[in-house]
Coordinates of C-alpha atoms in Angstrom, one line a residue:
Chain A
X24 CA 0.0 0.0 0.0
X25 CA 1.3 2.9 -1.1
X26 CA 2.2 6.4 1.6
X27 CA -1.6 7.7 0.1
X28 CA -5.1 7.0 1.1
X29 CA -6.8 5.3 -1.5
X30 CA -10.5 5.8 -2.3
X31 CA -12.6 3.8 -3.9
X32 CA -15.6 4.9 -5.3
X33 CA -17.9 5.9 -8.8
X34 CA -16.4 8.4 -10.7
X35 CA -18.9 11.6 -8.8
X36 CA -20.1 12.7 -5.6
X37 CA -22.1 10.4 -3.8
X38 CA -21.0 9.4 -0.3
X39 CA -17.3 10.1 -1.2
X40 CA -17.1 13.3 -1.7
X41 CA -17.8 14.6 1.8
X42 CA -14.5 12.3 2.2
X43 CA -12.8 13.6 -0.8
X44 CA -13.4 17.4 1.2
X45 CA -12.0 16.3 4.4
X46 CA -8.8 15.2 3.4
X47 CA -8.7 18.1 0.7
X48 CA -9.2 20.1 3.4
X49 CA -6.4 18.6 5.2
X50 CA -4.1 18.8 2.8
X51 CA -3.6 15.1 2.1
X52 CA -3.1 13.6 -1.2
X53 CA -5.0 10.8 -2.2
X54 CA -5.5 7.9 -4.9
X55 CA -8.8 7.1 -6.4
X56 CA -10.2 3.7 -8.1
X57 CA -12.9 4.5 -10.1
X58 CA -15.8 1.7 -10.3
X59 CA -17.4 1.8 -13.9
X60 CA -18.7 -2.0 -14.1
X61 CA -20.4 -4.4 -11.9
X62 CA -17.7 -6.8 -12.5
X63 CA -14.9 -4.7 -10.8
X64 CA -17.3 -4.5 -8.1
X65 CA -18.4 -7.7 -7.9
X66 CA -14.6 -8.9 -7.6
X67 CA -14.1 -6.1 -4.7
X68 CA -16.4 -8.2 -2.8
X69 CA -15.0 -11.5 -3.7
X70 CA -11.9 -10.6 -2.8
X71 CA -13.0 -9.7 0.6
X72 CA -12.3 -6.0 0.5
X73 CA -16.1 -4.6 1.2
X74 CA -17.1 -5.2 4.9
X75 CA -20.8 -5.2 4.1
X76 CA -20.2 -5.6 0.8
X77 CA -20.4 -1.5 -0.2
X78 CA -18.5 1.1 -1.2
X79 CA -17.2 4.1 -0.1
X80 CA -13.8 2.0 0.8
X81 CA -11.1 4.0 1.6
X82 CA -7.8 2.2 2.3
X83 CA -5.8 3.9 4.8
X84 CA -3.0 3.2 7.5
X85 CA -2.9 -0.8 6.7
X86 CA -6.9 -0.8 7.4
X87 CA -9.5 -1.3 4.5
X88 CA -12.0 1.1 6.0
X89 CA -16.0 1.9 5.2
X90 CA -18.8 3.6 6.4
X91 CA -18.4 6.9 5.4
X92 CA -19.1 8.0 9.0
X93 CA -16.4 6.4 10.0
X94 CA -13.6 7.1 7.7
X95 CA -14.7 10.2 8.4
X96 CA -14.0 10.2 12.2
X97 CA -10.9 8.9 11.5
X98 CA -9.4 11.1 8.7
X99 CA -10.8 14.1 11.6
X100 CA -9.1 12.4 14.7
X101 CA -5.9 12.1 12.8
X102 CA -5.4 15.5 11.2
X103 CA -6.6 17.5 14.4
X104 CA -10.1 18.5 12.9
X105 CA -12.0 16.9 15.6
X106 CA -11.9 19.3 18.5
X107 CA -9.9 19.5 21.7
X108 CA -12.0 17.8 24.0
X109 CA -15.3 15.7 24.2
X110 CA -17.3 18.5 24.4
X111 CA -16.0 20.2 20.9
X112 CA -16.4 17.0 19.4
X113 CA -20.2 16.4 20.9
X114 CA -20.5 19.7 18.9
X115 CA -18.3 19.1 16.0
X116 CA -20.4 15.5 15.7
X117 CA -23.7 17.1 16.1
X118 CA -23.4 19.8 13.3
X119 CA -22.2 17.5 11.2
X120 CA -25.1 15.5 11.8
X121 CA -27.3 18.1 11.0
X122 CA -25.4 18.9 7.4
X123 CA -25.1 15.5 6.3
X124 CA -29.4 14.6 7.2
X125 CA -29.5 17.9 5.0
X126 CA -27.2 16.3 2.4
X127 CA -28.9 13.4 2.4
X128 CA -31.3 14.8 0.1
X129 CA -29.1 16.7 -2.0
X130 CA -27.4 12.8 -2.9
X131 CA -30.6 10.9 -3.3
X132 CA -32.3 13.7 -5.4
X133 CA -30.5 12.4 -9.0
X134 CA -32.2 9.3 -7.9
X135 CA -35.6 10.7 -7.6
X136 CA -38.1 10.2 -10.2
X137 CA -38.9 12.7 -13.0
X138 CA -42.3 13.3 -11.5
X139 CA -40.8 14.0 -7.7
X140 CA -38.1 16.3 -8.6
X141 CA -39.9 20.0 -8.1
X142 CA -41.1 18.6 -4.9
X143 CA -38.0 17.3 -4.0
X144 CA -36.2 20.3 -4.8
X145 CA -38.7 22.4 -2.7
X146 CA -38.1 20.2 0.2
X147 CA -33.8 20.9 0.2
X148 CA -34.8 24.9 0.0
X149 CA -37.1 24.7 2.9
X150 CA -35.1 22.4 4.9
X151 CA -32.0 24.7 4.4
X152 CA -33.6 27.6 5.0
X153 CA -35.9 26.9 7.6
X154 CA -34.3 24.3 9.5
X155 CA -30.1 23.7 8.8
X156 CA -28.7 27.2 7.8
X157 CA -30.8 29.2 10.4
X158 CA -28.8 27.0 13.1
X159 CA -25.1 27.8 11.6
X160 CA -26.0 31.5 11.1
X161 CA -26.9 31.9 14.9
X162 CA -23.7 29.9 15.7
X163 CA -22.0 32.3 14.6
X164 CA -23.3 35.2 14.9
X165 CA -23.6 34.2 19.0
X166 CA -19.7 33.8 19.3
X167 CA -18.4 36.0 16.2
X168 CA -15.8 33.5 15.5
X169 CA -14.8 32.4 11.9
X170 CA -15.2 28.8 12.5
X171 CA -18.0 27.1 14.1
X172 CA -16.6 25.1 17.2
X173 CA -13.9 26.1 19.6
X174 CA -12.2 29.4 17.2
X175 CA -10.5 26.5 15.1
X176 CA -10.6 24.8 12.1
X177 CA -12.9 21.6 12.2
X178 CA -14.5 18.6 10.5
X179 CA -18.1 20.7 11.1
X180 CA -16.8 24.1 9.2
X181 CA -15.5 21.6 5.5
X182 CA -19.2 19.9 5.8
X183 CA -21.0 23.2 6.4
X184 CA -18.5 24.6 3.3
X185 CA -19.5 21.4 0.8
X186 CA -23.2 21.8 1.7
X187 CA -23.5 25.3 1.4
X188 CA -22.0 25.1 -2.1
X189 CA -24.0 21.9 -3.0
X190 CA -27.1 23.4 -1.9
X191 CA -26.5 26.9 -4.1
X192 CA -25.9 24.5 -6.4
X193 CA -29.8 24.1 -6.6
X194 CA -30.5 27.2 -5.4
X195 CA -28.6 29.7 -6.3
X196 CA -30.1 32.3 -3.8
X197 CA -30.8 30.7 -0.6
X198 CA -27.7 32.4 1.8
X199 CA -29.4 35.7 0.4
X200 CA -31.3 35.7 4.1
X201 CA -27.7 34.7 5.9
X202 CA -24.9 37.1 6.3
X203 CA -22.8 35.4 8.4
X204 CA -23.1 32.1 5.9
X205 CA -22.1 34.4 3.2
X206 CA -19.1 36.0 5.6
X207 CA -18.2 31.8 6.7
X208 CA -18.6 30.8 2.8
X209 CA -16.2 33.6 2.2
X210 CA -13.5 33.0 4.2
X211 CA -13.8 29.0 4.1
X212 CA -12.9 29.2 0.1
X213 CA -9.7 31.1 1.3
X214 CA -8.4 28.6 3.4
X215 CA -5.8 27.5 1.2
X216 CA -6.3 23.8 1.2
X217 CA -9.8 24.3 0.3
X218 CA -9.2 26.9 -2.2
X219 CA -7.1 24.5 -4.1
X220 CA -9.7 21.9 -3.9
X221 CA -12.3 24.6 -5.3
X222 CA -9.9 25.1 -8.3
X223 CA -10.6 23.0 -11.5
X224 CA -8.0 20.4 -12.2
X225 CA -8.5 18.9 -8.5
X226 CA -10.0 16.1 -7.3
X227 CA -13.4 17.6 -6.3
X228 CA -16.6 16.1 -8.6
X229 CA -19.2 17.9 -10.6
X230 CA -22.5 17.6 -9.9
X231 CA -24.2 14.2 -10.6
X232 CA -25.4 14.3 -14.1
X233 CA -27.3 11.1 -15.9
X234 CA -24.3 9.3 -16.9
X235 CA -23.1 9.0 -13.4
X236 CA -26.6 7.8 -12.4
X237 CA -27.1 5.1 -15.0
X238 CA -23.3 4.3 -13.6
X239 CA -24.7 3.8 -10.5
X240 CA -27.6 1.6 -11.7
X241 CA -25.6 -0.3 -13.7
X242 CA -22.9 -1.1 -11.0
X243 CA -25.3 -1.9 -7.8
X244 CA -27.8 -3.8 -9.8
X245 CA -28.7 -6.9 -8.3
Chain B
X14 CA -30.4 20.0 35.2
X15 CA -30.3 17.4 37.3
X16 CA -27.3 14.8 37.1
X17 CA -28.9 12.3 35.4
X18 CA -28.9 12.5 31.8
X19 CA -32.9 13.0 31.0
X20 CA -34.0 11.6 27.8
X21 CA -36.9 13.3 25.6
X22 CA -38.8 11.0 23.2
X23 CA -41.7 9.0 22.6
X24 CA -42.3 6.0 25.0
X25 CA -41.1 3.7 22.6
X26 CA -38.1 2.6 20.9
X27 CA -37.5 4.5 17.5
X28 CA -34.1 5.6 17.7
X29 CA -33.9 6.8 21.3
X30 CA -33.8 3.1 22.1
X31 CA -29.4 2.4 21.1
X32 CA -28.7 5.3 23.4
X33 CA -30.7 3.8 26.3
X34 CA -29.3 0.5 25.9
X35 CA -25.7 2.2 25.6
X36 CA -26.6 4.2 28.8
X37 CA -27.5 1.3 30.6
X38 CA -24.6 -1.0 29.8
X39 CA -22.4 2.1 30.8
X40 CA -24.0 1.5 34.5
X41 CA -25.5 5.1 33.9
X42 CA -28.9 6.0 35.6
X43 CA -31.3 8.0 33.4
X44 CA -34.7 10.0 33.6
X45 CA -37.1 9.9 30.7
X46 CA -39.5 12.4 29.2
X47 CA -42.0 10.7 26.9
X48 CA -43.9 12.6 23.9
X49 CA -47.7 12.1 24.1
X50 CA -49.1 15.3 22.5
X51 CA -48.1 17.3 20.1
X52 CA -48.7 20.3 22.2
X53 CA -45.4 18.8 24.8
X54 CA -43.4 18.8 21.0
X55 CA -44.1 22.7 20.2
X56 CA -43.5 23.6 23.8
X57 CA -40.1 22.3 23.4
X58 CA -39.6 23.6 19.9
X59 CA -40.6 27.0 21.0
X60 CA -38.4 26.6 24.2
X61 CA -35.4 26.1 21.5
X62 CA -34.1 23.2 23.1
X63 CA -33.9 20.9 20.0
X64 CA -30.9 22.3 18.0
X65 CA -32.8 20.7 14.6
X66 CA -36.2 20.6 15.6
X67 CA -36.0 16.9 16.2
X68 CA -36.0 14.1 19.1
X69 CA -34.3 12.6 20.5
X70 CA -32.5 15.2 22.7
X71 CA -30.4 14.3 25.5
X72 CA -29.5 16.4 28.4
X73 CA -26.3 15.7 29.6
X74 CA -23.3 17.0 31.3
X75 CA -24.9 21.2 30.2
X76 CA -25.9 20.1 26.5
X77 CA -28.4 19.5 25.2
X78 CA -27.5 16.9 22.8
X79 CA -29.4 15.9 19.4
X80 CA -28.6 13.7 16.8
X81 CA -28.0 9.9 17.8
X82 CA -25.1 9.2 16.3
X83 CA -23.3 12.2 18.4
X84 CA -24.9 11.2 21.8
X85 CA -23.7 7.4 21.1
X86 CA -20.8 8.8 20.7
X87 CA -20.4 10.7 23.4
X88 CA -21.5 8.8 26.1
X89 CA -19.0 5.9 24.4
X90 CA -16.2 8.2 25.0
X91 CA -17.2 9.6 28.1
X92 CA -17.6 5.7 29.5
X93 CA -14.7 4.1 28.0
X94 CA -16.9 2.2 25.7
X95 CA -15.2 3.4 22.8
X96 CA -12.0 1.7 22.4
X97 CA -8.2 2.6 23.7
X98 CA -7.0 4.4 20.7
X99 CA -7.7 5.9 17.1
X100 CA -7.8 2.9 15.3
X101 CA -9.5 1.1 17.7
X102 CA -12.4 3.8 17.4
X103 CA -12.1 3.1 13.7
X104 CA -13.3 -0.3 14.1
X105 CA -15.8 0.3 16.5
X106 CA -17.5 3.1 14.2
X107 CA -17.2 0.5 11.3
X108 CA -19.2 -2.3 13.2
X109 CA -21.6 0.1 15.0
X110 CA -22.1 1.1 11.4
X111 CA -22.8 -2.0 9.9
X112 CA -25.4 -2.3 12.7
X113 CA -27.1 1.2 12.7
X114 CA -27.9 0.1 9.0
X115 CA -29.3 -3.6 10.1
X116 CA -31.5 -1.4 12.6
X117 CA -32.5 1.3 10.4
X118 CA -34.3 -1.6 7.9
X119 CA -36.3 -2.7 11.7
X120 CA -36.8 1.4 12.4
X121 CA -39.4 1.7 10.0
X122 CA -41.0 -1.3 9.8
X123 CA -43.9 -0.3 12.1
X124 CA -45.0 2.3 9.8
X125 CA -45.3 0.5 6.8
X126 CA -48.3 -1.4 5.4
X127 CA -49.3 -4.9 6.3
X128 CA -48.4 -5.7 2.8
X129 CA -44.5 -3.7 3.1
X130 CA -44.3 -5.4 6.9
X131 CA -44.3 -9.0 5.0
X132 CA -41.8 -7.7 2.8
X133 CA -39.8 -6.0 5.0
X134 CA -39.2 -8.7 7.3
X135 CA -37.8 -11.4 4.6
X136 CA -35.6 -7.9 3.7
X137 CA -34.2 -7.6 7.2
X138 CA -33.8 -11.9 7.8
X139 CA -32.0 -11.6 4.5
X140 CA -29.7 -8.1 5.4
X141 CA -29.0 -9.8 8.9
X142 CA -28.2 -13.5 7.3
X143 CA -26.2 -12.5 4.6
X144 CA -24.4 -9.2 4.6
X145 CA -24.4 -8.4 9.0
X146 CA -24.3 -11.4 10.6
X147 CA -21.5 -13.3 8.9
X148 CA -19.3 -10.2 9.1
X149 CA -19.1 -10.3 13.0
X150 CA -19.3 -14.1 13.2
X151 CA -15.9 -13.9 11.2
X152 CA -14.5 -11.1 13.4
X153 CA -15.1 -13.3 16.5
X154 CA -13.7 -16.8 15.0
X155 CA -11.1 -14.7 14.0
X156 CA -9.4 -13.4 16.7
X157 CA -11.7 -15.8 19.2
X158 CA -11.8 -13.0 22.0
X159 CA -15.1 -12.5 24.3
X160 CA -15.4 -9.0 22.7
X161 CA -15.5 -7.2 19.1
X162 CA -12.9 -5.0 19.4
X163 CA -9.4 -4.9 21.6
X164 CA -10.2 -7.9 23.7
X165 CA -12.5 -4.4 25.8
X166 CA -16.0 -4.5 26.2
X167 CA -16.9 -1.5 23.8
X168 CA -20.4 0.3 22.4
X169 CA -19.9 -2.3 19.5
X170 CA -20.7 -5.2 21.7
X171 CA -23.9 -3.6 23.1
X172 CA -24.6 -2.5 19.5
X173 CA -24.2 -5.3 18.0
X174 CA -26.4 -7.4 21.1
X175 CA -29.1 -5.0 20.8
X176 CA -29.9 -5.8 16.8
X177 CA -29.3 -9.5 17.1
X178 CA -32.1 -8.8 19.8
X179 CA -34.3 -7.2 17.6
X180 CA -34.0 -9.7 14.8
X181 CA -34.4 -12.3 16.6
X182 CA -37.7 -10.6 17.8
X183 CA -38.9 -10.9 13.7
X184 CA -37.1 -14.7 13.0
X185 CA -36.5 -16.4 16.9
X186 CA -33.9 -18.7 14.7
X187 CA -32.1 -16.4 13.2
X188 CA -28.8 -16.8 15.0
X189 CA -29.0 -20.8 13.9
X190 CA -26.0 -20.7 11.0
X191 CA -24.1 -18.5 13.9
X192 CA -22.0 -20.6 16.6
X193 CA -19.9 -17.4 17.9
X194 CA -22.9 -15.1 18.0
X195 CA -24.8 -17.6 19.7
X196 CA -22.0 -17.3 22.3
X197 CA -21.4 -14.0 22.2
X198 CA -25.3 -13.0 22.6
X199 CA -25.1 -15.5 26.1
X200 CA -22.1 -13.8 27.1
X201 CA -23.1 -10.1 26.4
X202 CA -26.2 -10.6 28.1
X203 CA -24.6 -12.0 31.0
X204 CA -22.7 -9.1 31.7
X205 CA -24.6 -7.7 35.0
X206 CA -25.6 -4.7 33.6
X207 CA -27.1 -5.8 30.6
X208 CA -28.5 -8.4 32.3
X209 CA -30.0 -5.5 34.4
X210 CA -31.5 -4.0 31.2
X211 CA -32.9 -7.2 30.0
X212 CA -34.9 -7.6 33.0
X213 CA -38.6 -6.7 33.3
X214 CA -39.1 -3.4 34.6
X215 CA -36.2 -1.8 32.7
X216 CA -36.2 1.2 30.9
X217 CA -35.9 -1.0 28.1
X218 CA -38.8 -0.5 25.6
X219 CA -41.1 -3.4 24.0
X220 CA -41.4 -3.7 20.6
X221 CA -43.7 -1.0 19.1
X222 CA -47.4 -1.2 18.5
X223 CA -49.9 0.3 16.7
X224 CA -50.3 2.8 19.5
X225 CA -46.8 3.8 19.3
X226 CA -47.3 4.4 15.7
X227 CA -50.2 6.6 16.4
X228 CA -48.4 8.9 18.7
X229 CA -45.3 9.1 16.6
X230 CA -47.5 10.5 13.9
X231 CA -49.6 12.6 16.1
X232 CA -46.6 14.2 17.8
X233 CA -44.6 14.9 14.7
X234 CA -47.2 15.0 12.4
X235 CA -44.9 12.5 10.2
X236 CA -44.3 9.4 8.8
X237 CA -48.1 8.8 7.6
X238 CA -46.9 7.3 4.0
X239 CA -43.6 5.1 4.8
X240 CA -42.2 3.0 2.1
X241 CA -40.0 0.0 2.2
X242 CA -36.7 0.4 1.3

């Protein structure tokens, strides 16, 4: 195994790319395997490298790891992301939480048939305007801090970052009623790991488009 | 606050039910607050104590904690549940993953249709039988230890214990192609308190009814139309 982390994954967003961010956002460099055929992924699982038998995989330190919540943890307990203490990390763990229910339908909504889209759609502006951003805003503007747990750098400000992007991505307007979002979104695509990652050439995904879905049809069928 | 971590939720499992098992394996005494009426659920929306407008919330330790997968997590830590190092944890998240999964196909399957319930269940057998099951069967033949991970008793074990538990509540044979987990359910549950929580008059929660279904969906005004995944 090479020095690198090596993900494994489809060639887009899905569950990955909230990984692909962390460790961006770290500044580690990573290897990706690309799944295009249900053969490569029915061998992955032959050979015995799926625990339960899905992907995200990520190898890392001599340990085939999945459950994107829990490569997650890790990559955040390694590189210092994760709070000081086991209060910052209640918090740290309970925003991101929160983001990734809200990105949760941002990943399933490709998915979605034609028919359930609009309402679909409707359903990830309320819920981030009503419910998920209304929460971050008053974070911040309570403490006045730039990032949202214990004035550093965290796992909870990269999520916040990917989903406020992801979600603009839908609807373009929706920090219009959020100042501090704006200020946060601001100064988290100056961080310079993350400002690299936001530049095209790296290994950030576009949004899922229908080749990636029939991809993902076509790989997971049963 | 008073000491004791108080729990808010319905009187009923749903997904208030891990933390109260991991609660009560940690030796922890709780309080409950149970949801009957939607009127208790806008009092404490308007009172701001749910961070996401959501149950469960725990109160613990000056927090008020929401979303189940940070409280586990917590309390883990805060008990020594949650292994001795990084990698350790690693593990521990992986299996406790594998099971949130296994329970989420059981979370919903009181909400479904008569029709979805039959379906469901031979969905969960199946899950349980071929994808969970063998996976932590392997991972105790393996290293044969009493314990999933670090030779410690950890929130994997209770995790793991609680869903074997619950499938075993839809298929009572269930564990019969599973020689270590038959031994590891005897063992977990012998472990004094667990044994506690599996005794009646526990805070432990029966399986939910029609009633519990009813006041989930009058509280929350939710979940009316639930399909099987």
């Amino acid at each position: 195994m090479s020095g690198k982390p090596r993900l494994t994954y489809l060639n887009g967003r899905g569950r990955m790319e909230s990984i692909r961010w962390l460790l961006a956002a770290a500044g580690v460099e990573f290897e990706e395997v690309y799944l295009e055929t249900k053969e490569q992924y029915d061998k992955l699982i032959k050979d015995g490298f799926l625990l339960f038998q899905q992907v995200p995989l990520v190898e890392i330190d001599g340990m085939k790891m999945v459950q994107t919540r829990a490569i997650m943890s890790y990559i955040a307990g390694k590189y210092n992301l994760h709070g000081k203490d086991l209060k910052e990390r209640a918090l740290i763990d309970m925003y991101v939480e929160g983001i990734s229910d809200l990105m949760q339908m941002i990943l399933m909504f490709p998915f979605s048939p034609p028919d359930a889209k609009e309402k679909n759609l409707e359903s990830i502006k309320e819920r981030a305007t009503n419910r998920y951003f209304p929460v971050f805003e008053k974070v911040l503007k309570q403490h006045g801090q730039d990032f949202l747990v214990g004035n550093k750098f965290s796992w909870a400000d990269v999520q916040l970052m990917e989903a406020i992007l992801a979600v603009e991505e839908k609807v373009p307007a929706v920090l219009s009623g959020f100042p501090q979002l704006q200020v946060f979104k601001t100064k988290m695509s100056n961080v310079p790991t993350i400002k690299k990652f936001l530049q095209p050439g790296s290994p950030r995904k576009p949004p899922p488009d229908a080749h990636y879905v029939e991809t993902v049809l076509k790989v997971f069928k049963k | 606050m008073s000491a004791k971590p108080k729990l808010y939720y319905f009187a009923g499992r749903g997904k208030m039910e891990s933390i109260r098992w991991l609660l009560a394996a940690a030796g922890v005494e709780f309080e409950e607050e149970f949801l009957e009426t939607r009127d208790q659920y806008e009092k404490l929306l308007q009172g701001g104590s749910l961070l996401f407008q959501q149950v469960p919330m725990v109160e613990m330790d000056g927090m008020r904690m929401v979303q189940t997968r940070a409280i586990l997590s917590y309390i883990a830590a805060k008990y020594n549940l949650y292994g001795k190092d990084l990698k350790e944890r690693a593990l521990i998240d992986m299996y406790v993953g594998g099971t949130d999964d296994l329970m989420g196909f059981i979370l919903m399957f009181p909400f479904l249709s008569a029709e979805d319930k039959e379906k469901q269940c031979a969905t969960i057998v199946q899950k349980a039988t071929s994808r969970y099951f063998p996976v932590y069967e392997k991972v105790l033949k393996d290293h044969g230890q009493d314990f999933l991970v670090g030779n410690n008793f950890s929130w994997a074990d209770v995790h793991l214990l609680e869903a074997i538990l619950m499938v075993e509540e839809k298929k009572s044979d269930v564990l019969s192609g599973f020689p270590q987990l038959q031994a590891f359910k005897a063992r977990i549950s012998s472990i004094p308190t667990i044994k506690k929580f599996l005794e009646p008059g526990s805070q432990r929660k029966p399986v939910p009814d029609d009633k519990y279904v009813e006041t989930v969906r009058r509280v929350l005004h939710m979940y009316y139309d639930v399909k099987a995944n």
